[in-house]
Coordinates of C-alpha atoms (C1' of nucleotides) in Angstrom, one line a residue:
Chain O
X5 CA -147.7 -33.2 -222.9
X6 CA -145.8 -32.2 -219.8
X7 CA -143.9 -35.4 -219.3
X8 CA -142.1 -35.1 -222.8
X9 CA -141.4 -31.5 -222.4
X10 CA -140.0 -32.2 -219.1
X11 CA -138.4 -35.2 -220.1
X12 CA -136.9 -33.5 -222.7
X13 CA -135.7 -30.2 -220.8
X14 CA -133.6 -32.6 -218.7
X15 CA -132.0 -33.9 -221.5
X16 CA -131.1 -31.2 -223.6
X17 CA -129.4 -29.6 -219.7
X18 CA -127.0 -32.6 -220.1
X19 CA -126.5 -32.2 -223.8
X20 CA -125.6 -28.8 -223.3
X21 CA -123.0 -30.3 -220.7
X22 CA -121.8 -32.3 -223.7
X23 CA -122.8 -35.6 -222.0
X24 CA -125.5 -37.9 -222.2
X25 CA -126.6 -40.9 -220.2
X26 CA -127.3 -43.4 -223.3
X27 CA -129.6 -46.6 -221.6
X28 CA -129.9 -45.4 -218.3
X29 CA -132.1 -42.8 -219.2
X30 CA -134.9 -45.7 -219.7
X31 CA -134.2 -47.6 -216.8
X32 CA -136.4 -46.8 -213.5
X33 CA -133.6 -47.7 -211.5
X34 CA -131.2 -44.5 -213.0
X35 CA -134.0 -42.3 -211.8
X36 CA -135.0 -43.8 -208.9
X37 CA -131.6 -43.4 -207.4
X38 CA -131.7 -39.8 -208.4
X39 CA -134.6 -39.2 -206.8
X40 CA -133.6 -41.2 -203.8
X41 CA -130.3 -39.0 -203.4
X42 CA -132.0 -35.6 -203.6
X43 CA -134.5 -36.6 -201.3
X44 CA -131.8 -38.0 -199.1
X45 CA -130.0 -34.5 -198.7
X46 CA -133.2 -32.9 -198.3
X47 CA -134.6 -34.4 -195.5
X48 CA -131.6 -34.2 -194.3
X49 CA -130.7 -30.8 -194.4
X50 CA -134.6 -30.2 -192.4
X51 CA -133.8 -32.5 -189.7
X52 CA -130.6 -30.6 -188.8
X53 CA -133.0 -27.8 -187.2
X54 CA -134.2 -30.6 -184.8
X55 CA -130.7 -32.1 -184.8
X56 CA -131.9 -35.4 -186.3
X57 CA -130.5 -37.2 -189.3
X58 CA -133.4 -39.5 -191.6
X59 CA -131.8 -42.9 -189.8
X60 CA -132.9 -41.1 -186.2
X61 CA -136.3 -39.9 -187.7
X62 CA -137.2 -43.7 -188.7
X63 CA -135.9 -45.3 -185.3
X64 CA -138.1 -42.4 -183.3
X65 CA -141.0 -43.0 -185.8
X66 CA -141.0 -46.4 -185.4
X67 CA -140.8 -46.5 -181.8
X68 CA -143.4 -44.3 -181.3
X69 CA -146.0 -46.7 -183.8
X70 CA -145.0 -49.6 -181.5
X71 CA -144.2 -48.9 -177.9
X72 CA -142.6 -51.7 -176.1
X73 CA -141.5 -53.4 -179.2
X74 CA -137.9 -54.6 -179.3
X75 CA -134.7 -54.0 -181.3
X76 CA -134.7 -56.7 -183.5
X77 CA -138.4 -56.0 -184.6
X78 CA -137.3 -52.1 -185.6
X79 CA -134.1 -53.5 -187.3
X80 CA -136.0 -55.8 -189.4
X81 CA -138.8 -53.5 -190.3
X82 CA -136.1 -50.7 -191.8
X83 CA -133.8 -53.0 -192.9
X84 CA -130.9 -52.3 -190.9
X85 CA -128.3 -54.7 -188.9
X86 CA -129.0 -55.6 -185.4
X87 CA -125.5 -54.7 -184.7
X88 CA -125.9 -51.3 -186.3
X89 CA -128.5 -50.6 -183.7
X90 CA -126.6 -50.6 -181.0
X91 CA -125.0 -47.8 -181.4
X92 CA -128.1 -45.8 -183.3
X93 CA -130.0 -46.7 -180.2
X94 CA -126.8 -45.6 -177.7
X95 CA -126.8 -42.0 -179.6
X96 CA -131.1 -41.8 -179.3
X97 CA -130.7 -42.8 -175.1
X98 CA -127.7 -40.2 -174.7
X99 CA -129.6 -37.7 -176.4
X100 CA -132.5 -38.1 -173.7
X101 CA -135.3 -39.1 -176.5
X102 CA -135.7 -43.0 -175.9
X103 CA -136.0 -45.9 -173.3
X104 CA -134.3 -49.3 -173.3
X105 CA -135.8 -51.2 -170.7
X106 CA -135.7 -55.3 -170.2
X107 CA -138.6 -56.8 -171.1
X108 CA -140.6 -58.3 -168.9
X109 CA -141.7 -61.4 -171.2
X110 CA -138.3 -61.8 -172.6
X111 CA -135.4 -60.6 -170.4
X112 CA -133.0 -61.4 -172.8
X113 CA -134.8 -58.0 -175.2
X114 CA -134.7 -55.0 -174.5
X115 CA -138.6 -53.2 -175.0
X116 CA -138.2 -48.9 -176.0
X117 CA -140.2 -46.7 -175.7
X118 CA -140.1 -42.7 -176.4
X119 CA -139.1 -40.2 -173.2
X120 CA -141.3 -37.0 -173.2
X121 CA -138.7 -35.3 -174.9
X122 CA -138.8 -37.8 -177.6
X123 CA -142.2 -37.2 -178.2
X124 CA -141.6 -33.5 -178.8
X125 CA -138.7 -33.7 -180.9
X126 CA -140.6 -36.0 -183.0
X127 CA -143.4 -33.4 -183.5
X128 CA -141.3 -31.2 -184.3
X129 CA -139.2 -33.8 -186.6
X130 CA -142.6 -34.4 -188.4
X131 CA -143.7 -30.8 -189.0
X132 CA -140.0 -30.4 -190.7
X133 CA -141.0 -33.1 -192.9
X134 CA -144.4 -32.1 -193.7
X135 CA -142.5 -29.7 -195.3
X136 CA -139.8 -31.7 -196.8
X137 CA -142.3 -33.3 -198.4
X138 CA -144.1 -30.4 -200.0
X139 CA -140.9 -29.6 -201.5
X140 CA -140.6 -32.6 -202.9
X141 CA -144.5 -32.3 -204.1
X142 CA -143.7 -28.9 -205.7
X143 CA -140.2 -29.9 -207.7
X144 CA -142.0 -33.1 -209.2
X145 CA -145.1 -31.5 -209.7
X146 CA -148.5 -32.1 -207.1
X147 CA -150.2 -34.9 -209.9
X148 CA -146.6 -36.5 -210.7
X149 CA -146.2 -36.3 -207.0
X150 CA -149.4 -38.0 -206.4
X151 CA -148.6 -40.7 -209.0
X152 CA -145.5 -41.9 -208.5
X153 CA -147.1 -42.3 -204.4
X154 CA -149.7 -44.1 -205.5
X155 CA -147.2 -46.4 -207.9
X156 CA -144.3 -46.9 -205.5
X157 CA -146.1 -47.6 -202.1
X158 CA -147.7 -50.7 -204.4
X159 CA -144.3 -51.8 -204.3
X160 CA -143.7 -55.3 -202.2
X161 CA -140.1 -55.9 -201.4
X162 CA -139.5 -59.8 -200.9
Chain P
X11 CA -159.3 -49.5 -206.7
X12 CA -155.8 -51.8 -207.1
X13 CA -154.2 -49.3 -205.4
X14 CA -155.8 -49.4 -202.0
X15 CA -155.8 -53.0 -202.1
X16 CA -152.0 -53.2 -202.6
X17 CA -150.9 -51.1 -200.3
X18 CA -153.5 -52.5 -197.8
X19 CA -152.1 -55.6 -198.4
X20 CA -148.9 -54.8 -197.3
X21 CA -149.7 -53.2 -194.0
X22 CA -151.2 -55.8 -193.0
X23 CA -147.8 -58.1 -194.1
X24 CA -146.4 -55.4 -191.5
X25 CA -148.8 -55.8 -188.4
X26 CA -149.0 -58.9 -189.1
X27 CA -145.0 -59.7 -188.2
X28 CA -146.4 -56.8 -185.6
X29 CA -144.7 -53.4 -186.5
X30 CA -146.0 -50.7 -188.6
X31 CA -143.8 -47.9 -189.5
X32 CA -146.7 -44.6 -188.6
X33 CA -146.0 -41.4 -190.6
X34 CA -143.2 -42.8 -192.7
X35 CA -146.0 -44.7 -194.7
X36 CA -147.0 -41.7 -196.1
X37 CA -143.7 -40.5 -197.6
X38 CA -142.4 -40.5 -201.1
X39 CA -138.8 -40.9 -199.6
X40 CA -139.6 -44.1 -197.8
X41 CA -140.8 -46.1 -200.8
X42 CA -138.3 -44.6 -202.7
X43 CA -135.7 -46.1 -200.6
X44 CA -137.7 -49.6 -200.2
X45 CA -137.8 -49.7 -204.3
X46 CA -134.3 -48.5 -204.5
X47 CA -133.1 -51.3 -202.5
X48 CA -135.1 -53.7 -204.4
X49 CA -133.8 -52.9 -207.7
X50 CA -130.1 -52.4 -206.3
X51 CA -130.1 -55.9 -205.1
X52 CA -132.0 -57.2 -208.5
X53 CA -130.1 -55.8 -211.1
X54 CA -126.6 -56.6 -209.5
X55 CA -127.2 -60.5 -209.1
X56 CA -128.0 -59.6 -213.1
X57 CA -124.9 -57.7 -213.6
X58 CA -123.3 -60.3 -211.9
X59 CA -123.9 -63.0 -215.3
X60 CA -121.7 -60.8 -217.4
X61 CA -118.8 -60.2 -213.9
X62 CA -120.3 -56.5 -214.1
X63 CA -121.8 -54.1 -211.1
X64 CA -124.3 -51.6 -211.1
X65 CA -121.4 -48.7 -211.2
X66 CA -119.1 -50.2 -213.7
X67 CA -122.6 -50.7 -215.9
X68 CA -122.9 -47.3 -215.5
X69 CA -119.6 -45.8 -216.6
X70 CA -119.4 -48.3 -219.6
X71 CA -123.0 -47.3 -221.1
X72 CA -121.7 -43.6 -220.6
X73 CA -118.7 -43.8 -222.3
X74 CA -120.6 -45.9 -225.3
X75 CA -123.1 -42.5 -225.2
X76 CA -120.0 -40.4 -225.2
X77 CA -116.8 -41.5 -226.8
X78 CA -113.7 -39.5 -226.0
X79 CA -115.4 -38.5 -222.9
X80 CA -112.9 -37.6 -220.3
X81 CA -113.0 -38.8 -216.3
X82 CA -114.3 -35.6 -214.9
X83 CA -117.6 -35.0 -217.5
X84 CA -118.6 -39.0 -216.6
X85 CA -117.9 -38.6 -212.9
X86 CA -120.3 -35.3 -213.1
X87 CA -122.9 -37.1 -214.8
X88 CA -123.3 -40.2 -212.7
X89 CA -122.7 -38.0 -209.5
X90 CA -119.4 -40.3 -208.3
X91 CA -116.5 -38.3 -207.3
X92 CA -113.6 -37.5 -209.2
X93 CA -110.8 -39.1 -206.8
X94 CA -113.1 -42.6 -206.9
X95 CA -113.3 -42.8 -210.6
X96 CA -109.6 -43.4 -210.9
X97 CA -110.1 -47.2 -209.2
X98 CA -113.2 -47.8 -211.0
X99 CA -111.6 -47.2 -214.2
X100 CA -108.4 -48.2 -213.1
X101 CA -110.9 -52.0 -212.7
X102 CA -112.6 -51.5 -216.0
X103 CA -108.9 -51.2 -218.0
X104 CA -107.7 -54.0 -216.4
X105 CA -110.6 -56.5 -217.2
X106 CA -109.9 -54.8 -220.8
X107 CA -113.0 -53.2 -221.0
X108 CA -112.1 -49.5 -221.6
X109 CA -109.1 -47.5 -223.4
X110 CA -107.4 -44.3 -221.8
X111 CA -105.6 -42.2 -224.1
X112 CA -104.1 -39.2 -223.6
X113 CA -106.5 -36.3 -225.4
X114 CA -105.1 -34.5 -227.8
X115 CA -106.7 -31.5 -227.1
X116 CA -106.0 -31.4 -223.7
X117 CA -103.3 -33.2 -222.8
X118 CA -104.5 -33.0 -218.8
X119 CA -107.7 -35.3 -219.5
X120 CA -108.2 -38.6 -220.4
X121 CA -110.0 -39.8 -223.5
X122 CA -112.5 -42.5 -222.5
X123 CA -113.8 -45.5 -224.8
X124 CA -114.7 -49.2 -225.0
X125 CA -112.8 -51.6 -226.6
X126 CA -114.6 -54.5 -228.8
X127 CA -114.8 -56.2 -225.7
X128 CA -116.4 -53.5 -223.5
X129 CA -118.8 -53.6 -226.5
X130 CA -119.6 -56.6 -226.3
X131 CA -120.0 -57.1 -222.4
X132 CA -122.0 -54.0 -222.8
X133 CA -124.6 -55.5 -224.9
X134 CA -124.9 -58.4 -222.9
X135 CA -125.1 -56.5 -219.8
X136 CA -127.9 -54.8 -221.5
X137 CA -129.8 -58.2 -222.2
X138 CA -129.0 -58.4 -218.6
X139 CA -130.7 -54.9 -217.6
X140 CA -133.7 -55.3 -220.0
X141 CA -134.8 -58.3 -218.2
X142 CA -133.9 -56.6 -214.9
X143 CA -136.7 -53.8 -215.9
X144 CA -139.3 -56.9 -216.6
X145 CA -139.1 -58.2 -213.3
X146 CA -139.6 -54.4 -211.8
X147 CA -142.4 -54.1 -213.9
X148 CA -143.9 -57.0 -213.6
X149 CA -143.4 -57.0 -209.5
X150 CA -145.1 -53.1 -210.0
X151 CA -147.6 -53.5 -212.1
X152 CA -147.4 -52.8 -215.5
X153 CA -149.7 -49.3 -215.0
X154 CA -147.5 -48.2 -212.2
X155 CA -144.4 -49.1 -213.7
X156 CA -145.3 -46.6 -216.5
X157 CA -147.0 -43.8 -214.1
X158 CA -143.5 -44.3 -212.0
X159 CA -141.1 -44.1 -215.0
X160 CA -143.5 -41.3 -216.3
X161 CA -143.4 -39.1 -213.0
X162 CA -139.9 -39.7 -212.1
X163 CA -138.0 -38.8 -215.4
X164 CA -139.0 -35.5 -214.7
X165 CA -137.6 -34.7 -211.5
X166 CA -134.8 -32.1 -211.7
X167 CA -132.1 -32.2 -209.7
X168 CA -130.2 -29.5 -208.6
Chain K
dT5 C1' -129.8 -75.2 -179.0
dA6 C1' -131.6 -70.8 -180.4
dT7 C1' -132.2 -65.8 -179.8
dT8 C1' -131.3 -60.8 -178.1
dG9 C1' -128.2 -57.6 -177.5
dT10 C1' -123.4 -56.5 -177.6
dT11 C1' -118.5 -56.0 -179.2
dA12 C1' -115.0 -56.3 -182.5
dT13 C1' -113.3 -56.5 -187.2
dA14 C1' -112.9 -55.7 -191.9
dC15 C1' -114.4 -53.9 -196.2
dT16 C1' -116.7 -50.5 -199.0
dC17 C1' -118.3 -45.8 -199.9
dT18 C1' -117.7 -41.0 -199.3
dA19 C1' -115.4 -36.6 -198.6
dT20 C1' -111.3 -34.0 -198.4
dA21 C1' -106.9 -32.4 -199.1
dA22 C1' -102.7 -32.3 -201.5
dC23 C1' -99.6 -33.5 -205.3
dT24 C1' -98.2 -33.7 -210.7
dA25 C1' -98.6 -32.3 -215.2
dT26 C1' -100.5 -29.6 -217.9
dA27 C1' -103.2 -25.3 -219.4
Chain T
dT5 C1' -103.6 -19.4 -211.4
dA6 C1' -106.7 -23.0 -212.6
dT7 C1' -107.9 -27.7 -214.1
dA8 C1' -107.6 -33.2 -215.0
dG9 C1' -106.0 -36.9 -213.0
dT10 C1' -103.9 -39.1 -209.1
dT11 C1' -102.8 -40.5 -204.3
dA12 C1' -103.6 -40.7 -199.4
dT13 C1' -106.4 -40.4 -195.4
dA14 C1' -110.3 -40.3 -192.4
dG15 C1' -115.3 -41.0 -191.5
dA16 C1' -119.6 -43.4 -192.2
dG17 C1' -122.1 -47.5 -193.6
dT18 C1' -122.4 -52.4 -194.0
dA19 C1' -121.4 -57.3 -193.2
dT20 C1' -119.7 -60.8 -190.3
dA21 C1' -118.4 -63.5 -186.6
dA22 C1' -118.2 -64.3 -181.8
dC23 C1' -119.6 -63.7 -177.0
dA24 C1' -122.9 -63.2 -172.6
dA25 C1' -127.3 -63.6 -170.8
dT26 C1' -131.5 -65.7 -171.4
dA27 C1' -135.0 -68.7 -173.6

DNA sequence: TATTGTTATACTCTATAACTATA
DNA sequence: TATAGTTATAGAGTATAACAATA
């Protein structure tokens, strides 16, 4: 019974702090967002050797799975504001690794694309989190790993 | 093979508004952050029944687990930094939720507790919460709600 | 009229440093 | 000297509204 001993290893950890977390410790939520947050600093942390941050990583990514598409379309797919891209995008042109170019169906959008360079910083990006990843894999444990992939990506947000 | 299936069915949700997000469907982060967002937005509108948030659930159900408590040993536990407890408390004394006393072993720290009535919006915020974790399971799948809870308590972090 | 990209604004969260009172 | 709580400040993230160009 890993998952009890496991389970229970964390909790005696915070005991010996002298504090425990009551509810939350059955709640998926509570360790969702713990989860969420280590993962957060570790990818992170790998994308500063190619001088990314994990915002950067999922424009590029997502530019380079649909070339030509527009800013709105990448903004809606990762959930972020179409004001905020603005200046994401401004930061990704400066840095020589994307394209804004008007569209030639709809000159009021803008279609991007990935510059050369942006192709090899994101092959580069992606062999830092292949990595990433197996750490992730390794702390949780390569079945838990497996599971909790299998569960989440099931997962249909509205 | 309900696995296949659902996440199948959610690609194609994807192409079908025409973007797909390449590598990033094969990371734990990503889903992570999809389901964390989910559950964020979910269990505050619940919270929001008994004039509670997420955070404010969070530092009431730890100071239930660990009367006397002081600021510092909560703020470690929930990862929220010293300096930005003082509001949040500062909130929950005010809506007459919690008691800070002087402790009299250490007369630097704060004693933490509820008063009757932080115990009693505590148990109706956890009414709140319990049905919270019906809908996540429910919108997972009962299985992958239990793989998920199963593989994720056991994460260590650092 | 509606939509894309843009700018501006305000509010929250986070991180940091410094102060006070105690130890 | 170090620690618990506090205050102040600056940076990042988020939400909102309004504007120009285009549909």
């Amino acid at each position: 019974m890993a998952k009890s001993a496991g389970a229970r290893a964390q909790r005696d950890a915070r005991q010996d702090a002298g504090i425990g977390l009551g509810e939350l410790e059955n709640h998926l939520g509570y360790f969702v967002r713990r989860l969420q947050h280590w993962i957060f600093r570790d990818v992170n942390a790998a994308l500063a050797a190619v001088d990314l941050d994990v915002i950067s990583y999922s424009l590029l990514e997502t530019i380079a799975a649909n070339p030509g598409t527009t800013q709105i379309a990448v903004a809606g797919a990762l959930g972020i504001e179409r004001a905020r891209m603005v200046g994401l995008l401004d930061d990704l042109q400066q840095a020589g690794l994307i394209v804004r170019e008007r569209s030639e169906q709809d000159r009021r959008a803008h279609a991007l694309g990935l510059t050369p360079r942006g192709r090899l910083i994101l092959k580069k990006a992606n062999a830092q989190i292949s990595a990433h990843e197996k750490r992730v894999a390794r702390r949780l444990g390569a079945d838990n790993y497996r599971r909790a992939l299998a569960a989440l990506s099931q997962f249909e947000t509205d």
